[in-house]
Tab-separated table of C-alpha atoms in Angstrom:
chain	number	residue	atom	x	y	z
A	15	UNK	CA	-54.613	-49.906	-9.416
A	16	UNK	CA	-54.406	-47.499	-12.395
A	17	UNK	CA	-56.933	-45.320	-11.011
A	18	UNK	CA	-54.690	-45.334	-7.819
A	19	UNK	CA	-51.384	-44.591	-9.883
A	20	UNK	CA	-53.418	-41.609	-11.706
A	21	UNK	CA	-54.500	-40.091	-8.615
A	22	UNK	CA	-50.937	-40.219	-7.191
A	23	UNK	CA	-49.442	-38.916	-9.877
A	24	UNK	CA	-51.971	-35.789	-10.374
A	25	UNK	CA	-51.438	-35.264	-6.494
A	26	UNK	CA	-47.564	-34.974	-6.990
A	27	UNK	CA	-48.220	-32.596	-9.954
A	28	UNK	CA	-50.547	-30.337	-7.803
A	29	UNK	CA	-47.895	-30.090	-5.095
A	30	UNK	CA	-45.181	-29.180	-7.587
A	31	UNK	CA	-47.065	-26.480	-8.844
A	32	UNK	CA	-48.126	-25.033	-5.640
A	33	UNK	CA	-44.425	-25.164	-4.391
A	34	UNK	CA	-43.141	-23.244	-7.429
A	35	UNK	CA	-45.869	-20.755	-7.348
A	36	UNK	CA	-45.002	-20.007	-3.879
A	37	UNK	CA	-41.396	-19.615	-4.547
A	38	UNK	CA	-42.026	-17.420	-7.408
A	39	UNK	CA	-44.293	-15.182	-5.038
A	40	UNK	CA	-41.569	-14.851	-2.329
A	41	UNK	CA	-39.090	-13.117	-4.474
A	42	UNK	CA	-39.469	-10.214	-6.819
A	43	UNK	CA	-37.394	-8.689	-9.606
A	44	UNK	CA	-35.582	-5.610	-9.260
A	45	UNK	CA	-34.152	-3.698	-12.291
A	46	UNK	CA	-32.108	-0.671	-12.702
A	47	UNK	CA	-28.811	0.969	-14.370
A	48	UNK	CA	-25.625	1.611	-12.758
A	49	UNK	CA	-23.362	4.536	-14.030
A	50	UNK	CA	-20.415	6.655	-13.338
A	51	UNK	CA	-21.339	9.444	-11.127
A	52	UNK	CA	-18.891	11.889	-12.880
A	53	UNK	CA	-19.577	11.621	-16.564
A	54	UNK	CA	-22.768	9.401	-16.278
A	55	UNK	CA	-21.357	6.698	-18.582
A	56	UNK	CA	-22.654	3.096	-17.964
A	57	UNK	CA	-20.451	0.549	-15.699
A	58	UNK	CA	-20.252	-2.644	-17.676
A	59	UNK	CA	-19.600	-5.709	-15.625
A	60	UNK	CA	-20.759	-4.031	-12.216
A	61	UNK	CA	-21.569	-6.166	-9.408
A	62	UNK	CA	-24.978	-6.472	-7.678
A	63	UNK	CA	-25.045	-8.447	-4.484
A	64	UNK	CA	-28.267	-9.068	-2.412
A	65	UNK	CA	-26.686	-8.589	0.888
A	66	UNK	CA	-26.843	-11.543	3.433
A	67	UNK	CA	-27.348	-13.946	0.255
A	68	UNK	CA	-25.255	-15.377	-2.354
A	69	UNK	CA	-27.416	-14.220	-4.880
A	70	UNK	CA	-26.084	-11.522	-7.466
A	71	UNK	CA	-25.553	-10.568	-10.956
A	72	UNK	CA	-23.453	-8.091	-13.319
A	73	UNK	CA	-24.339	-5.351	-15.362
A	74	UNK	CA	-24.604	-5.699	-19.381
A	75	UNK	CA	-22.871	-3.519	-22.070
A	76	UNK	CA	-25.617	-0.760	-21.243
A	77	UNK	CA	-25.020	-0.837	-17.694
A	78	UNK	CA	-28.208	-2.336	-16.950
A	79	UNK	CA	-29.107	-5.282	-14.521
A	80	UNK	CA	-31.908	-7.626	-13.397
A	81	UNK	CA	-31.824	-9.465	-10.053
A	82	UNK	CA	-34.193	-11.775	-8.240
A	83	UNK	CA	-34.529	-10.889	-4.667
A	84	UNK	CA	-35.504	-13.386	-1.956
A	85	UNK	CA	-38.138	-12.703	0.372
A	86	UNK	CA	-36.636	-10.897	3.539
A	87	UNK	CA	-34.039	-9.447	1.583
A	88	UNK	CA	-33.600	-5.806	2.328
A	89	UNK	CA	-30.513	-4.367	0.810
A	90	UNK	CA	-28.499	-4.250	-2.397
A	91	UNK	CA	-24.637	-3.818	-2.525
A	92	UNK	CA	-23.363	-2.194	-5.708
A	93	UNK	CA	-19.357	-2.344	-6.284
A	94	UNK	CA	-17.057	-2.021	-9.147
A	95	UNK	CA	-13.289	-2.080	-9.545
A	96	UNK	CA	-11.923	1.457	-8.461
A	97	UNK	CA	-15.210	2.760	-7.356
A	98	UNK	CA	-16.675	2.898	-3.862
A	99	UNK	CA	-19.089	0.443	-2.985
A	100	UNK	CA	-22.716	1.606	-2.195
A	101	UNK	CA	-25.332	-0.052	-0.649
A	102	UNK	CA	-29.129	0.729	-1.091
A	103	UNK	CA	-32.420	-0.133	0.855
A	104	UNK	CA	-34.851	-1.732	-1.520
A	105	UNK	CA	-38.145	-0.933	0.450
A	106	UNK	CA	-40.934	-1.213	-2.098
A	107	UNK	CA	-38.734	-0.308	-4.917
A	108	UNK	CA	-38.679	-2.496	-8.186
A	109	UNK	CA	-36.495	-0.072	-10.034
A	110	UNK	CA	-32.937	0.999	-8.433
A	111	UNK	CA	-30.512	2.978	-10.533
A	112	UNK	CA	-27.199	3.864	-8.840
A	113	UNK	CA	-24.339	6.096	-9.611
A	114	UNK	CA	-20.871	4.966	-8.180
A	115	UNK	CA	-18.113	7.425	-7.292
A	116	UNK	CA	-14.372	6.829	-7.809
A	117	UNK	CA	-12.717	5.191	-4.597
A	118	UNK	CA	-10.935	7.489	-2.318
A	119	UNK	CA	-7.383	5.174	-3.344
A	120	UNK	CA	-7.853	6.647	-6.806
A	121	UNK	CA	-8.560	10.039	-5.837
A	122	UNK	CA	-5.060	10.304	-3.820
A	123	UNK	CA	-2.750	12.621	-5.014
A	124	UNK	CA	0.969	10.991	-5.569
A	125	UNK	CA	4.118	12.887	-6.003
A	126	UNK	CA	5.874	12.167	-9.300
A	127	UNK	CA	9.036	13.887	-10.321
A	128	UNK	CA	8.559	17.481	-10.593
A	129	UNK	CA	4.448	17.452	-10.055
A	130	UNK	CA	1.747	15.685	-9.033
A	131	UNK	CA	-0.899	13.293	-10.369
A	132	UNK	CA	-4.020	11.517	-9.523
A	133	UNK	CA	-3.314	7.828	-8.375
A	134	UNK	CA	-6.054	6.774	-11.003
A	135	UNK	CA	-4.078	8.484	-13.722
A	136	UNK	CA	-0.541	7.029	-12.857
A	137	UNK	CA	1.074	4.770	-15.306
A	138	UNK	CA	4.637	4.069	-13.846
A	139	UNK	CA	5.558	1.883	-10.984
A	140	UNK	CA	5.245	4.162	-8.078
A	141	UNK	CA	4.230	3.338	-4.635
A	142	UNK	CA	2.768	5.859	-2.106
A	143	UNK	CA	3.293	5.446	1.615
A	144	UNK	CA	1.309	7.948	3.662
A	145	UNK	CA	2.034	9.028	7.439
A	146	UNK	CA	-0.866	6.874	8.709
A	147	UNK	CA	0.847	3.808	6.964
A	148	UNK	CA	4.270	4.325	8.428
A	149	UNK	CA	5.773	1.735	10.553
A	150	UNK	CA	5.343	2.431	14.245
A	151	UNK	CA	8.164	2.503	17.036
A	152	UNK	CA	11.574	3.908	17.584
A	153	UNK	CA	13.764	4.671	14.140
A	154	UNK	CA	17.286	5.514	13.927
A	155	UNK	CA	16.532	6.582	10.195
A	156	UNK	CA	13.577	7.717	8.188
A	157	UNK	CA	14.190	5.343	5.550
A	158	UNK	CA	12.984	2.772	8.117
A	159	UNK	CA	9.595	4.252	8.045
A	160	UNK	CA	8.612	2.191	5.069
A	161	UNK	CA	10.619	-0.909	5.815
A	162	UNK	CA	8.604	-3.909	4.440
A	163	UNK	CA	6.116	-1.474	3.180
A	164	UNK	CA	6.944	-1.509	-0.518
A	165	UNK	CA	7.160	-4.436	-2.663
A	166	UNK	CA	10.715	-4.755	-4.216
A	167	UNK	CA	12.461	-2.458	-1.852
A	168	UNK	CA	14.756	-3.850	0.669
A	169	UNK	CA	15.888	-1.510	3.724
A	170	UNK	CA	18.763	-2.805	5.466
A	171	UNK	CA	20.115	-1.301	8.956
A	172	UNK	CA	23.765	-0.816	8.940
A	173	UNK	CA	23.917	0.191	12.534
A	174	UNK	CA	21.841	1.132	15.591
A	175	UNK	CA	23.433	4.585	15.736
A	176	UNK	CA	20.896	7.349	15.281
A	177	UNK	CA	21.429	8.972	11.803
A	178	UNK	CA	23.550	5.750	10.838
A	179	UNK	CA	23.472	4.753	7.261
A	180	UNK	CA	20.841	2.340	5.801
A	181	UNK	CA	21.279	0.514	2.794
A	182	UNK	CA	17.987	0.965	0.339
A	183	UNK	CA	17.985	-0.965	-2.742
A	184	UNK	CA	15.106	-0.875	-5.222
A	185	UNK	CA	14.493	-3.797	-7.400
A	186	UNK	CA	17.905	-5.183	-6.363
A	187	UNK	CA	21.339	-4.180	-7.287
A	188	UNK	CA	21.835	-2.546	-10.550
A	189	UNK	CA	25.599	-2.417	-10.641
A	190	UNK	CA	28.669	-4.618	-9.277
A	191	UNK	CA	30.901	-1.888	-8.568
A	192	UNK	CA	29.227	1.462	-8.674
A	193	UNK	CA	26.702	2.671	-6.278
A	194	UNK	CA	23.108	1.142	-6.061
A	195	UNK	CA	21.771	3.814	-3.695
A	196	UNK	CA	18.552	5.347	-4.833
A	197	UNK	CA	18.442	9.034	-5.658
A	198	UNK	CA	16.865	11.251	-2.619
A	199	UNK	CA	14.529	14.002	-3.269
A	200	UNK	CA	13.143	16.078	-0.451
A	201	UNK	CA	10.339	18.654	-1.020
A	202	UNK	CA	11.591	18.785	-4.741
A	203	UNK	CA	15.186	19.198	-4.028
A	204	UNK	CA	17.658	16.182	-5.031
A	205	UNK	CA	20.159	15.548	-2.584
A	206	UNK	CA	23.735	15.109	-3.669
A	207	UNK	CA	24.620	11.260	-3.811
A	208	UNK	CA	27.798	12.060	-1.646
A	209	UNK	CA	25.450	12.794	1.317
A	210	UNK	CA	24.923	9.501	1.800
A	211	UNK	CA	28.530	8.901	3.164
A	212	UNK	CA	29.620	5.043	3.428
A	213	UNK	CA	31.740	3.883	6.465
A	214	UNK	CA	35.478	4.223	6.261
A	215	UNK	CA	38.033	1.710	7.343
A	216	UNK	CA	40.058	2.704	10.238
A	217	UNK	CA	43.739	2.424	10.054
A	218	UNK	CA	45.383	-0.692	11.974
A	219	UNK	CA	42.220	-2.668	11.861
A	220	UNK	CA	40.654	-0.717	14.190
A	221	UNK	CA	37.214	-1.254	12.526
A	222	UNK	CA	35.053	0.918	10.489
A	223	UNK	CA	33.187	4.268	10.944
A	224	UNK	CA	29.221	4.317	10.905
A	225	UNK	CA	28.098	5.900	7.508
A	226	UNK	CA	25.979	8.978	7.166
A	227	UNK	CA	22.355	8.759	6.370
A	228	UNK	CA	21.353	11.079	3.610
A	229	UNK	CA	18.201	11.821	5.385
A	230	UNK	CA	19.630	12.027	8.788
A	231	UNK	CA	18.739	16.007	9.104
A	232	UNK	CA	14.869	15.068	8.914
A	233	UNK	CA	12.840	14.358	11.938
A	234	UNK	CA	10.927	11.060	11.154
A	235	UNK	CA	7.659	12.761	12.516
A	236	UNK	CA	8.035	15.632	10.198
A	237	UNK	CA	7.390	13.389	7.050
A	238	UNK	CA	4.060	13.412	5.541
A	239	UNK	CA	4.643	11.044	2.699
A	240	UNK	CA	7.211	8.774	0.945
A	241	UNK	CA	7.005	7.720	-2.424
A	242	UNK	CA	9.241	5.377	-4.163
A	243	UNK	CA	9.642	5.575	-8.030
A	244	UNK	CA	10.869	2.304	-9.530
A	245	UNK	CA	10.485	1.946	-13.008
A	246	UNK	CA	12.366	3.930	-16.028
A	247	UNK	CA	9.088	5.777	-16.845
A	248	UNK	CA	8.753	6.917	-13.427
A	249	UNK	CA	12.297	7.815	-12.986
A	250	UNK	CA	13.089	9.298	-16.473
A	251	UNK	CA	12.509	12.928	-15.342
A	252	UNK	CA	15.765	12.391	-13.230
A	253	UNK	CA	17.934	10.927	-16.056
A	254	UNK	CA	20.747	8.987	-15.111
A	255	UNK	CA	20.512	10.044	-11.495
A	256	UNK	CA	17.499	8.014	-11.154
A	257	UNK	CA	19.023	4.975	-12.565
A	258	UNK	CA	18.700	3.123	-9.036
A	259	UNK	CA	15.307	4.538	-8.440
A	260	UNK	CA	14.067	7.516	-6.644
A	261	UNK	CA	12.863	7.954	-2.980
A	262	UNK	CA	10.650	11.279	-3.017
A	263	UNK	CA	10.163	12.404	0.900
A	264	UNK	CA	7.509	15.351	1.162
A	265	UNK	CA	7.606	16.857	4.563
A	266	UNK	CA	4.380	18.467	6.563
A	267	UNK	CA	3.401	21.968	5.925
A	268	UNK	CA	1.662	24.339	7.813
A	269	UNK	CA	-2.117	24.517	7.750
A	270	UNK	CA	-4.630	26.939	8.724
A	271	UNK	CA	-6.475	26.302	12.139
A	272	UNK	CA	-6.205	26.431	15.827
A	273	UNK	CA	-2.567	25.676	16.862
A	274	UNK	CA	-2.276	21.952	18.018
A	275	UNK	CA	0.297	19.977	20.256
A	276	UNK	CA	1.017	16.407	19.372
A	277	UNK	CA	3.052	14.239	21.702
A	278	UNK	CA	4.082	10.769	21.215
A	279	UNK	CA	6.490	8.448	23.240
A	280	UNK	CA	8.118	5.200	21.991
A	281	UNK	CA	10.659	3.025	23.660
A	282	UNK	CA	12.528	0.057	21.921
A	283	UNK	CA	15.398	-2.334	22.705
A	284	UNK	CA	17.540	-4.156	20.272
A	285	UNK	CA	20.332	-6.657	21.058
A	286	UNK	CA	22.944	-8.209	19.053
A	287	UNK	CA	22.490	-11.848	17.746
A	288	UNK	CA	25.725	-12.957	19.118
A	289	UNK	CA	28.435	-11.338	21.534
A	290	UNK	CA	32.018	-12.142	21.045
A	291	UNK	CA	34.783	-12.169	23.749
A	292	UNK	CA	37.041	-9.320	23.246
A	293	UNK	CA	40.296	-8.202	24.614
A	294	UNK	CA	40.313	-5.454	27.242
A	295	UNK	CA	42.685	-2.314	26.807
A	296	UNK	CA	45.738	-4.147	28.730
A	297	UNK	CA	45.099	-7.260	26.878
A	298	UNK	CA	45.114	-5.465	23.525
A	299	UNK	CA	48.329	-3.686	24.262
A	300	UNK	CA	50.227	-6.858	25.325
A	301	UNK	CA	49.192	-8.524	22.110
A	302	UNK	CA	50.210	-5.489	19.969
A	303	UNK	CA	53.735	-5.727	21.802
A	304	UNK	CA	54.087	-9.377	21.639
A	305	UNK	CA	52.706	-10.306	18.217
A	306	UNK	CA	53.278	-6.738	16.589
A	307	UNK	CA	49.599	-6.415	15.244
A	308	UNK	CA	48.952	-3.702	12.937
A	309	UNK	CA	52.542	-3.392	11.892
A	310	UNK	CA	51.839	-5.671	8.677
């Protein structure tokens, strides 16, 4: 009986050794270094993933890594925050060194104050919305291009009239009685706050005139980008005028190349939420004569 137990034990140990040897043979180890393509500095904590598996690792303080690649894996993916991801075919290599370049988002140029700055060097709270990210459809005011696109910014339509006033609030109301509209800057030129003319109550209770939008002289299709400056550090260059935030509008410029014609067509329909029964002209005159409406 003892001989039989010893035989079974040895057989199990042999099978375990064979399985481990096959597993070790089925995978290989890849090593290398991940650096910044611009200055050659090692990237600490860069991610290395074996594509198609959950196997991966990160680089150490020297930018070096070591990863076990299972059998059948053909590609490694290298990624790092703020850099463009890169995929490399393994082939027969055992050492793979990779240089990562800064991502396109960080290379974007953002208009800030009276100049421009790389997005990677930006410290203030600034949101940039490019033409390709604008809302699509029919708009009565350029402000609506970024409606719902910028965190902390509310854009409310006051009327459906083309060029009608819109209410823009950056991080809420900053004053109870004074104006809370932001400062608008178009191609580096600040607009007078009086351009945002509010509606005026008509005499005799006849309603309110529609306000004017400070950007109603701009064709929305001519706008290349809109930057919203939200915090004190970003708006400091404008002083007290930027207390409610700043909206910087950059229009399209001429560029070299063959002339082109772009055509687009959009249609839209809007309706009021509730219709009210109103008096006709004759009924209104009769009410004025009978009840003396508007006479106080």
